[in-house]
Structures are given as C-alpha cells and as structure tokens.
Amino acid sequence: MRSPRVAALLALSLTSALVLSACGGGGGGTTGDAQGAPTISVYGTEPENALLPGNTREVGGSKILDALWSGLVDYNQQGEPENKVAESIESPDSQNWTIRLKEGWTFHDGTPVTATSFVDAWNYVALKTNAQSSSEFFSNIAGFDQVNPDEGEPTAQTMSGLQVVDDRTFTVALTAPSPIFVNTLGDVAFYPMPESFFADPAAFEANPVGNGPFRYESRVPDQNVTVTRYEQWGGEQPVSVGGVEFRFYADSEAAYQDVVSGNLDFLESIPGSFLIDNLYQQDLADRNGNQPYAGINTMTFPIYDQRYADPQLRQAISMAVDRQAIIDNVYNGLVQPATGFIPEGVPGKVDDQCGELCTFSPERAKQQFDASGFTGPIELISNVDSAINREWMQAACVSISNTLGVPCNFVPVPTFSEFLDQRRAENLTGIFRSGWVASTPTMEYVLRPQYTTGAANNNSGYTNPRFDALVNQGSTAATAEEAYALWAEAERVLIQDMPAVAINDQSAQFGWSPRLQNVELTYGRELDLESVTVQE
C-alpha cells in the first residue's frame, strides 16, 4: 500500500513509465556447508564490475568486497579507525609511516597475507595503465606522479614511497605530512591481494580470493553472489553465520515484502511507502532499526551537456527543491535537509555552508531560472530498483515543476546496473540521482573522488582548478584542523558552482527476518556480518 500523502504528492503532473519486476522467492536462508552453520540472505544490487577492490566504487560491489576482504583497519560506530590486519601503524612526523601486520592472516587460497600483498596491490591500483577507479586514493604517496602522470605514459611501474621491510612490515612515504592518513586505510582500495591475482588477473576475476571472513562461492548475473564462511579467518572473533547470499532485486518493495514474510533476512533501506506513518514498524515489529550515518542524497547535473553549463541555472534548480516537503512526505521526517555537501558525522564538517542555495527559495529560484534562458522540460533520472530513490526523485520533480513553471519529467531506469552503464557512457542527459556514503570518514573522501577534475566518481564533468587546489592543500596540511579549514573552503567553492544538488543527510531505516539476532549496522551502513547471529 502507498500512503495517501505520498500518492497525492506523486500524482502531480509527472511523466513516468515505471517498469518494475520482482526478483525473490525462496527462503530467507539455508543450512550452509561451513560446519553446518546457517546461511543468511541480504539485499544487494548487481556489482558494476568484477569483484576487485581497486576497481569498485559503488555500494553493490563494496558490500560484497567487505565480506570477502579485511583491511589494515576497520571503523567503529563513531568512524574511528581500529586495527584489523595491522598490528601497528606508526609515524614520527605524519609523513613517513611504518605498518606492521599481525601474524596468522591468510588468503582463502591458504597463502599468507604479507607486506608484499599490500604493496603490490597498492602499486597495481595506482598504475595508470591498469585503469583502476580507485587510483587517486594513492595520490599522496611519493612516486604516484611517476606511475600515474596527468599526461602521457608512466615513467615507473611502482611508487617510490612504498618499501617492503620484511614479511610483516612495510613503510609508506607520503609527499607531505597527513595526520589523518590512518583514517583512509579502511577503504576497499587499500585491501591486499594474493599472488594469484598478479599471475592471472582474468582467472582471479572469475574466482576472487580475499582474506576476509567469507570466501567467494558463486555469482549469477542479475540474481546473486554467494559467499561461505572462511574457517581460517584471522579476525579476533569467528563469525557465526555459515554463509551469505547477496540477493539482487529489481524492486525494493518486493525485497521489503520478502523481509516481512521471512523470505529475505536483511534489507538496509526500507522503501519510502512503508516509512509513512511508521508502517514498517508495524510490519516488522521488534525487527527494525533506524540509524543515522554519514551519507548524503544528491542530484547531479550533466555538465558535459551545455544546457546545464550555467552555475546560475544549477543554483536556481537547487533553490526550487522543497527539501522539507520531501522529508516530511517521503521520509516521514526521519532524515534532515542537507546544508552542504559534507554529511553529518564526518569530522570537520561545517554546518550550514550552503545557506539559501540549499533552501527552498521559490521567488529567487524562479527569477534566476528565467534569467538563465533554459528551454524545454527538465528531466530527473534514477534507477528504480533500490530503496527510496524513485519516491524522492519524483517528489523533487514535482517541486521543481511547480516552482519554476516548467514541465519536469521523471525518467526511470529499471536497474542500478543499467543506470551505472548509462552514467559511465555519459548517456544521461538529464539531472540524475546520486549519493555518497562516507565509508572512509574524512572530508577529503567526500570531495576528492566525486568532484576533483577527472576523478573516478566525478560523473558530472565538473572542473574547477581552485577547488582542486584547495582539496590538494588540505591533503598536505600539517594538522587535521588546517586540513578541515581548507576542505571547508573547497566545499564553499563547490556550493557556488553547484555541480550537484544536496538534498538530505541519510539515515538508515532497516529491517530483518525473525531468524536474525544481534543485528547491527557498520559505520558504512552495511549489516555487520561479524556480529549477526541466527536463531533457527
């Protein structure tokens, strides 16, 4: 059922043709083959690429990688790094770091996790000719410019700033001090790789080998990825569940119904129609949760399309969005309007950076829009297979149309995978849904990958040398406070240019089947597979 408030909001002059299909069926889980322990099923989306840590920057793939791999550090609920594979990470000057690994960690093929496993993996991801989407994460390591120059071919194959000392020790020399370097090391980009990857990358893609609590079992495109508990995992506490099926759905409402009926074990984002009047709390009594996290919903402009080249136009569209109405009618008041591009919970965030430009200001929006000379309907584009995206994008479209007096058409893309393909090919010629989870809790992680020139997740085509310079200066600041100030200044530049519209900070409303106990979310909004248990 859909709340009358949502139905009334979405019924206003929208052009949409939603093509939805459900994928589901079967039980929530089965008895696994890891010593007979039960398996669980978790909502997921089709990964964009092969399951490679250095080439995965979207949530569907990252969620699976976090089950297959363990990094040097992990993040607690406050976003603070805690050692995982690392025994110690030390520096006398915040520029030259020594990393010592714990004993006993192995990959799923039985080979040991060594210092070389990290150094070789980082060099591979950084090397320009390997075309890995996470290469910029290594840009502050000495020698990166030689392996990944802005122009031309690499003049070196490895970064001079990485040196193996012994099997369990390696050193990292940065181009400048970085007091928050440790905070970045839990990202998937920094995961280790076994020798088998470098021997035969194609074979590895078909059967990835990590060092995490679960080993890869199978992948059926557009259906699922299954993983099985790795009995020799080096973590402090063994995981309880025997395996996980990451199950892909074409419609998140179908996933929700499967959770209600016990045919799916976990859904991390309740569809909007079940948030209204807290319906999900009735359907999932005693098996639901609500947890804020460091994420933000945005709408990105295709600046590569000249129609959206004018920042004044982009600002006008931002001011035409009634964020509070979306929050009240779609999210049932469970989230907060965005006041900038840095989500709540990220250290160094400055409140209310955006001011009027992120506030519903219909008169100024209309005046500025008319002055831009934009003609034709406005289009908003989103995949419609996950969570609440369809509802809030449609509501934004209504607000824009009513405020600016022009048609706004919602264009659905059936699956996230198709949406990513179109985005990568720059075939999205309307304003498209976007968002970011600061799974690495730094301001830089929000700004650099999405908005610096040529970055892997810069999907708008935005470029501003001053913004790039401020982000880079923050990365080499002597103290965290200096870095925060520079990144806050970079955010102010970004707000004036408005390559995207910040809509709301995110909060996870999630639900689980009667089988699950000890359900917790990680800092990055994933089910904590290390703590969850099953009651059969």
XYZ file of C-alpha atoms in Angstrom:
536
model
C 0.000 0.000 0.000
C 1.061 3.621 -0.535
C 0.316 6.411 1.890
C -2.285 8.925 0.636
C 0.212 11.734 1.326
C 2.804 10.173 -0.961
C 0.218 9.293 -3.583
C -1.081 12.837 -3.652
C 2.402 14.278 -3.938
C 3.471 11.972 -6.725
C 0.252 12.233 -8.708
C 1.053 15.803 -9.723
C 1.984 16.225 -13.409
C 4.756 13.664 -13.762
C 5.683 11.837 -16.918
C 6.940 8.436 -15.907
C 6.830 4.895 -17.128
C 7.966 2.690 -14.307
C 8.942 -0.766 -15.404
C 9.400 -2.884 -12.318
C 9.937 -6.573 -11.893
C 10.500 -8.539 -8.741
C 13.268 -10.965 -8.048
C 12.920 -13.116 -4.992
C 11.366 -16.297 -3.813
C 12.893 -18.996 -1.730
C 13.564 -18.946 1.948
C 15.487 -16.407 3.915
C 18.442 -18.754 4.235
C 19.549 -22.350 4.341
C 21.932 -24.564 6.231
C 25.392 -23.763 4.901
C 28.345 -26.025 4.314
C 30.615 -24.189 6.789
C 30.377 -26.806 9.552
C 26.605 -26.871 9.151
C 26.105 -23.238 10.209
C 23.068 -21.485 8.676
C 23.379 -19.070 5.780
C 21.554 -15.762 5.544
C 20.246 -13.677 2.650
C 20.959 -9.955 2.320
C 19.528 -7.414 -0.115
C 22.015 -6.317 -2.751
C 22.438 -4.805 -6.195
C 24.401 -6.135 -9.156
C 28.053 -5.008 -8.881
C 29.174 -2.679 -11.644
C 32.453 -4.509 -12.272
C 34.329 -7.652 -11.390
C 34.876 -8.012 -7.651
C 38.232 -6.223 -7.472
C 38.915 -3.890 -4.529
C 40.832 -1.376 -6.619
C 38.107 -1.052 -9.232
C 34.946 -0.899 -7.124
C 33.406 2.413 -6.100
C 29.702 1.600 -5.800
C 27.711 0.179 -2.929
C 26.630 -3.109 -4.519
C 30.189 -4.257 -5.088
C 31.675 -2.714 -1.952
C 29.217 -4.560 0.275
C 30.401 -7.900 -1.124
C 34.080 -6.930 -1.005
C 33.737 -6.126 2.691
C 32.652 -9.730 3.260
C 35.488 -11.154 1.150
C 38.323 -8.949 2.449
C 39.695 -7.492 5.669
C 41.800 -4.332 5.599
C 44.530 -2.835 7.719
C 41.903 -1.045 9.798
C 38.158 -1.138 10.309
C 35.881 1.619 11.603
C 33.890 1.610 14.815
C 30.429 3.157 15.110
C 31.973 6.606 15.589
C 34.010 6.287 12.390
C 37.281 5.895 14.264
C 39.855 3.515 12.754
C 40.734 0.385 14.705
C 43.468 -2.050 13.721
C 42.337 -5.175 11.868
C 45.127 -6.824 9.868
C 47.525 -4.155 11.121
C 49.306 -4.721 14.402
C 50.580 -1.148 14.443
C 50.601 1.939 12.200
C 53.131 4.490 13.422
C 54.818 7.678 12.269
C 57.204 10.159 13.906
C 56.115 13.001 11.626
C 52.783 12.047 9.939
C 54.668 11.713 6.648
C 56.772 8.586 6.992
C 54.744 5.624 8.206
C 55.677 2.126 9.315
C 52.958 -0.517 9.104
C 53.366 -3.810 10.939
C 50.985 -6.714 10.237
C 49.561 -9.217 12.692
C 50.619 -12.832 12.412
C 48.372 -15.599 11.145
C 46.368 -13.884 8.413
C 45.919 -15.904 5.218
C 44.107 -15.567 1.937
C 41.360 -18.005 1.032
C 43.821 -19.996 -1.088
C 45.917 -20.619 2.034
C 48.782 -18.283 1.127
C 49.919 -15.801 3.791
C 48.970 -12.129 3.876
C 52.297 -10.318 3.808
C 53.634 -6.807 3.448
C 54.133 -7.556 -0.239
C 50.419 -8.368 -0.529
C 49.639 -4.757 0.351
C 52.489 -3.068 -1.501
C 51.886 -4.946 -4.754
C 48.133 -4.322 -4.545
C 48.567 -0.589 -3.967
C 51.073 -0.285 -6.796
C 48.726 -2.137 -9.140
C 45.779 0.121 -8.362
C 47.883 3.276 -8.659
C 49.436 2.394 -12.038
C 47.756 4.422 -14.769
C 47.798 1.677 -17.395
C 45.742 -0.599 -15.134
C 42.855 1.914 -15.273
C 41.612 1.227 -11.749
C 38.842 3.501 -10.467
C 40.473 3.947 -7.045
C 43.877 5.095 -8.270
C 43.518 8.610 -6.829
C 43.421 7.178 -3.304
C 47.199 6.762 -3.575
C 47.933 10.246 -4.925
C 49.620 11.388 -1.700
C 52.193 8.564 -1.750
C 55.652 9.511 -3.021
C 56.142 8.386 -6.606
C 52.463 8.420 -7.569
C 53.138 11.095 -10.186
C 55.553 8.743 -11.938
C 53.152 5.784 -12.069
C 50.087 7.904 -12.801
C 51.063 11.159 -14.537
C 48.385 13.638 -15.573
C 49.582 13.343 -19.158
C 51.499 10.688 -21.040
C 52.593 7.223 -20.015
C 54.034 6.168 -16.641
C 57.772 6.536 -16.169
C 57.793 3.986 -13.327
C 55.853 0.840 -12.507
C 55.911 1.155 -8.717
C 55.678 4.040 -6.261
C 58.965 5.000 -4.639
C 57.144 5.713 -1.381
C 56.317 2.047 -0.760
C 59.028 -0.247 0.561
C 58.812 -3.790 1.944
C 60.953 -4.233 5.066
C 60.128 -7.859 5.858
C 57.192 -10.244 5.539
C 55.161 -8.350 8.115
C 56.441 -4.793 7.759
C 56.323 -2.112 5.075
C 56.866 1.630 5.010
C 54.901 4.400 3.341
C 56.449 7.766 2.472
C 53.904 10.464 1.693
C 54.538 13.582 -0.361
C 53.670 15.688 2.696
C 52.525 15.094 6.280
C 48.997 13.722 6.647
C 47.809 13.355 10.238
C 44.626 11.595 9.056
C 46.365 9.054 6.792
C 45.337 6.171 9.060
C 41.676 7.183 8.685
C 41.771 6.336 4.971
C 43.215 2.838 5.275
C 39.925 1.006 5.815
C 38.699 1.780 2.313
C 38.379 -1.142 -0.116
C 41.045 0.474 -2.317
C 43.677 -0.449 0.289
C 42.838 -4.150 0.566
C 45.674 -6.685 -0.012
C 45.859 -9.025 -2.988
C 47.308 -12.560 -3.215
C 49.987 -13.639 -5.677
C 47.363 -15.493 -7.728
C 45.826 -12.190 -8.816
C 49.029 -10.935 -10.406
C 49.718 -14.333 -12.009
C 46.345 -14.454 -13.797
C 44.027 -11.455 -13.317
C 41.339 -12.873 -15.625
C 41.121 -16.128 -13.687
C 41.034 -14.152 -10.450
C 38.072 -12.091 -11.648
C 36.149 -15.330 -12.204
C 37.053 -16.602 -8.730
C 38.205 -13.769 -6.432
C 40.353 -14.655 -3.425
C 40.321 -12.367 -0.412
C 41.392 -12.555 3.217
C 38.058 -11.752 4.840
C 35.580 -13.682 6.975
C 33.871 -15.155 3.897
C 35.247 -16.755 0.743
C 33.739 -16.461 -2.709
C 31.383 -19.231 -3.788
C 29.450 -18.180 -6.914
C 27.994 -15.322 -8.922
C 24.865 -15.466 -11.082
C 24.476 -12.189 -13.014
C 21.320 -10.248 -12.126
C 20.495 -12.811 -9.441
C 23.015 -13.155 -6.616
C 26.517 -13.581 -5.246
C 27.073 -16.246 -2.594
C 29.927 -16.465 -0.102
C 30.835 -19.097 2.505
C 32.484 -18.669 5.897
C 36.279 -18.928 5.821
C 37.259 -21.094 8.766
C 40.869 -19.848 8.904
C 39.958 -16.165 9.005
C 42.398 -14.172 11.123
C 39.867 -11.975 12.918
C 39.676 -11.894 16.700
C 36.219 -13.497 16.882
C 34.914 -16.155 14.450
C 31.766 -15.221 12.561
C 28.586 -17.086 13.438
C 26.794 -17.470 10.109
C 27.933 -20.122 7.653
C 27.433 -18.080 4.509
C 25.695 -15.139 2.875
C 23.619 -14.799 -0.267
C 23.661 -11.235 -1.598
C 20.366 -11.319 -3.450
C 19.605 -8.827 -6.214
C 16.127 -7.372 -6.654
C 14.597 -5.336 -9.459
C 12.207 -3.718 -6.979
C 12.975 -2.858 -3.369
C 9.295 -3.149 -2.423
C 9.458 -6.827 -3.389
C 12.530 -7.137 -1.162
C 10.613 -5.494 1.670
C 7.737 -7.947 1.360
C 10.251 -10.801 1.423
C 11.685 -9.475 4.693
C 8.205 -9.180 6.177
C 7.426 -12.782 5.209
C 10.840 -14.084 6.262
C 11.999 -14.930 2.728
C 14.822 -12.365 2.897
C 16.877 -11.906 6.029
C 18.050 -8.298 5.795
C 17.183 -5.050 3.995
C 19.235 -1.968 4.895
C 16.879 0.628 3.400
C 13.093 0.488 3.799
C 11.120 1.741 0.745
C 9.503 5.129 1.243
C 5.904 3.944 1.034
C 6.456 1.940 4.224
C 8.078 4.794 6.161
C 4.911 6.889 6.157
C 3.064 6.612 9.464
C 5.841 4.216 10.534
C 4.134 1.347 8.741
C 7.402 -0.590 8.662
C 7.482 -0.603 12.463
C 4.125 -2.363 12.437
C 5.058 -4.837 9.699
C 8.440 -5.531 11.297
C 7.648 -5.241 14.980
C 10.759 -5.908 17.088
C 12.842 -6.432 13.965
C 13.544 -2.963 12.617
C 16.026 -0.201 13.274
C 16.774 3.440 12.477
C 20.363 4.671 12.471
C 21.835 7.922 11.089
C 25.035 7.512 9.116
C 27.490 9.640 7.177
C 25.692 9.669 3.841
C 24.020 12.214 1.599
C 21.466 12.155 -1.223
C 22.201 14.404 -4.178
C 21.105 15.088 -7.752
C 23.955 15.578 -10.213
C 23.920 17.834 -13.261
C 25.327 16.526 -16.560
C 27.657 19.478 -17.008
C 29.005 17.760 -20.119
C 25.628 18.814 -21.608
C 25.872 22.527 -22.437
C 22.279 23.116 -21.343
C 23.462 22.743 -17.742
C 26.745 24.650 -18.066
C 25.483 27.779 -16.256
C 26.023 27.691 -12.450
C 23.193 30.210 -12.022
C 20.785 27.722 -13.595
C 22.052 24.957 -11.339
C 21.627 27.154 -8.265
C 18.073 28.001 -9.351
C 17.125 24.342 -9.585
C 18.613 23.718 -6.143
C 16.506 26.504 -4.639
C 13.404 25.128 -6.406
C 13.540 21.902 -4.383
C 11.435 21.882 -1.226
C 13.630 19.565 0.814
C 11.477 19.666 3.917
C 8.382 18.631 1.941
C 10.293 15.659 0.545
C 11.479 14.714 4.019
C 8.001 15.032 5.522
C 6.094 13.265 2.750
C 8.591 10.638 1.611
C 10.831 10.045 4.631
C 8.210 10.645 7.330
C 10.541 13.201 8.901
C 13.244 10.626 9.605
C 16.129 12.493 7.910
C 17.463 16.056 7.891
C 17.815 18.517 4.987
C 21.351 18.811 3.669
C 23.056 22.118 4.422
C 26.159 21.357 2.360
C 27.936 18.524 0.582
C 29.640 17.038 3.665
C 27.329 14.606 5.505
C 26.689 14.771 9.218
C 29.121 12.701 11.232
C 32.210 13.441 9.131
C 34.937 15.091 11.248
C 35.488 18.743 10.325
C 32.055 19.350 8.811
C 30.939 22.991 8.963
C 27.204 23.445 9.498
C 25.022 25.421 7.078
C 27.709 26.015 4.465
C 25.110 26.185 1.704
C 22.721 28.760 3.164
C 19.981 29.990 0.829
C 21.316 27.981 -2.110
C 20.177 24.789 -0.355
C 16.957 26.326 0.984
C 13.562 26.349 -0.730
C 13.503 29.899 -2.144
C 10.815 29.897 -4.847
C 10.940 33.572 -5.822
C 14.712 33.734 -6.225
C 14.722 30.313 -7.904
C 12.140 31.415 -10.477
C 13.891 34.719 -11.151
C 17.291 33.103 -11.556
C 15.876 30.281 -13.701
C 14.117 32.690 -16.072
C 17.316 34.724 -16.412
C 19.246 31.598 -17.445
C 17.260 31.197 -20.660
C 16.853 27.446 -20.185
C 14.242 25.997 -22.547
C 12.499 22.663 -22.702
C 11.403 20.283 -19.972
C 13.668 19.301 -17.092
C 14.357 15.601 -16.673
C 15.266 13.764 -13.474
C 16.709 10.271 -13.909
C 17.089 7.451 -11.392
C 17.287 3.713 -11.124
C 14.113 2.378 -9.546
C 15.253 -0.961 -8.130
C 16.613 0.169 -4.791
C 15.150 1.710 -1.697
C 13.530 5.094 -1.784
C 15.160 6.649 -4.840
C 12.076 6.631 -7.025
C 9.914 8.376 -4.431
C 12.204 11.233 -3.514
C 13.277 11.927 -7.091
C 9.651 12.088 -8.208
C 8.852 14.420 -5.328
C 11.791 16.659 -6.280
C 10.486 16.731 -9.839
C 7.067 17.917 -8.632
C 8.672 20.672 -6.560
C 10.846 21.859 -9.452
C 7.919 21.911 -11.877
C 5.604 23.778 -9.523
C 8.254 26.319 -8.554
C 9.732 27.070 -11.963
C 6.583 26.661 -14.038
C 8.125 24.207 -16.498
C 7.461 20.508 -17.097
C 9.621 18.115 -15.107
C 9.653 14.523 -16.303
C 10.859 11.621 -14.195
C 12.778 9.073 -16.279
C 13.134 5.660 -14.609
C 15.993 3.267 -15.311
C 14.997 -0.287 -14.317
C 18.188 -1.385 -12.552
C 21.182 0.169 -10.842
C 23.479 -1.742 -13.190
C 21.828 -0.211 -16.265
C 21.915 3.196 -14.607
C 25.663 2.891 -13.985
C 26.267 1.824 -17.590
C 24.419 4.877 -18.896
C 26.173 7.172 -16.444
C 29.604 5.855 -17.366
C 28.887 6.397 -21.078
C 27.581 9.937 -20.358
C 24.245 8.957 -21.859
C 22.327 10.602 -19.020
C 21.268 13.958 -20.427
C 19.049 14.931 -17.517
C 19.728 15.562 -13.838
C 20.495 12.176 -12.330
C 20.245 10.662 -8.889
C 23.453 10.409 -6.931
C 24.575 9.958 -3.382
C 27.590 9.211 -1.270
C 28.377 7.255 1.856
C 31.489 8.454 3.663
C 32.589 4.917 4.455
C 36.035 6.439 4.888
C 35.264 9.161 7.453
C 37.121 12.168 6.048
C 36.000 15.323 4.240
C 38.562 14.569 1.554
C 36.885 11.237 0.810
C 33.639 13.097 0.071
C 35.196 15.854 -2.037
C 38.079 14.307 -3.977
C 36.520 11.196 -5.588
C 33.329 12.988 -6.634
C 34.336 16.486 -7.675
C 38.042 16.908 -8.457
C 38.916 17.092 -12.130
C 38.901 13.681 -13.804
C 38.236 11.721 -10.596
C 36.720 8.267 -10.961
C 33.387 9.260 -9.405
C 33.223 12.717 -10.966
C 30.218 11.848 -13.099
C 29.151 15.401 -13.906
C 32.239 16.549 -15.805
C 32.778 19.303 -13.226
C 36.158 21.004 -13.105
C 37.491 23.994 -11.175
C 41.253 24.453 -10.629
C 40.699 26.415 -7.410
C 38.585 23.630 -5.951
C 41.205 21.041 -6.943
C 43.967 23.119 -5.373
C 42.126 23.509 -2.066
C 41.424 19.782 -1.831
C 45.095 19.043 -2.523
C 46.275 21.627 0.001
C 44.053 20.052 2.622
C 45.603 16.672 1.886
C 49.063 18.013 2.721
C 48.124 20.204 5.693
C 50.278 19.864 8.793
C 47.356 19.358 11.165
C 43.857 17.961 10.948
C 42.415 21.371 11.860
C 44.239 23.039 8.954
C 43.028 20.293 6.624
C 39.431 20.752 7.774
C 39.592 24.506 7.136
C 40.933 24.043 3.602
C 38.372 21.379 2.750
C 35.592 23.592 4.134
C 36.786 26.364 1.822
C 36.767 23.887 -1.062
C 33.184 22.984 -0.167
C 32.198 26.659 -0.375
C 33.647 26.830 -3.896
C 31.695 23.705 -4.775
C 28.456 25.195 -3.463
C 28.795 28.284 -5.633
C 29.471 26.125 -8.704
C 26.669 23.683 -7.715
C 27.597 20.648 -9.883
C 25.028 18.726 -7.836
C 22.055 19.493 -5.598
C 22.438 18.397 -1.976
C 19.058 17.051 -0.811
C 19.282 15.352 2.573
C 21.619 13.684 5.005
C 20.903 9.993 5.204
C 19.562 7.747 7.921
C 19.105 4.008 7.531
C 15.718 2.515 8.280
C 16.350 -1.210 8.085
C 14.583 -4.473 8.793
C 15.354 -8.143 9.269
C 13.705 -11.547 9.373
C 12.700 -13.369 12.581
C 15.790 -15.592 12.169
C 18.343 -12.854 12.833
C 19.624 -11.703 16.191
C 22.319 -9.219 17.250
C 21.592 -7.091 14.185
C 23.868 -4.063 13.917
C 24.969 -1.773 11.107
C 28.584 -0.928 10.403
C 29.725 2.681 10.127
C 29.236 2.354 6.354
C 25.563 1.231 6.654
C 26.141 -2.464 5.984
C 24.893 -5.381 8.062
C 27.683 -6.270 10.490
C 28.348 -9.821 9.331
C 30.872 -10.354 12.107
C 28.319 -9.931 14.890
C 24.968 -11.094 13.474
C 23.657 -14.479 14.635
C 20.850 -16.791 13.519
C 18.086 -18.278 15.641
C 16.544 -21.226 13.786
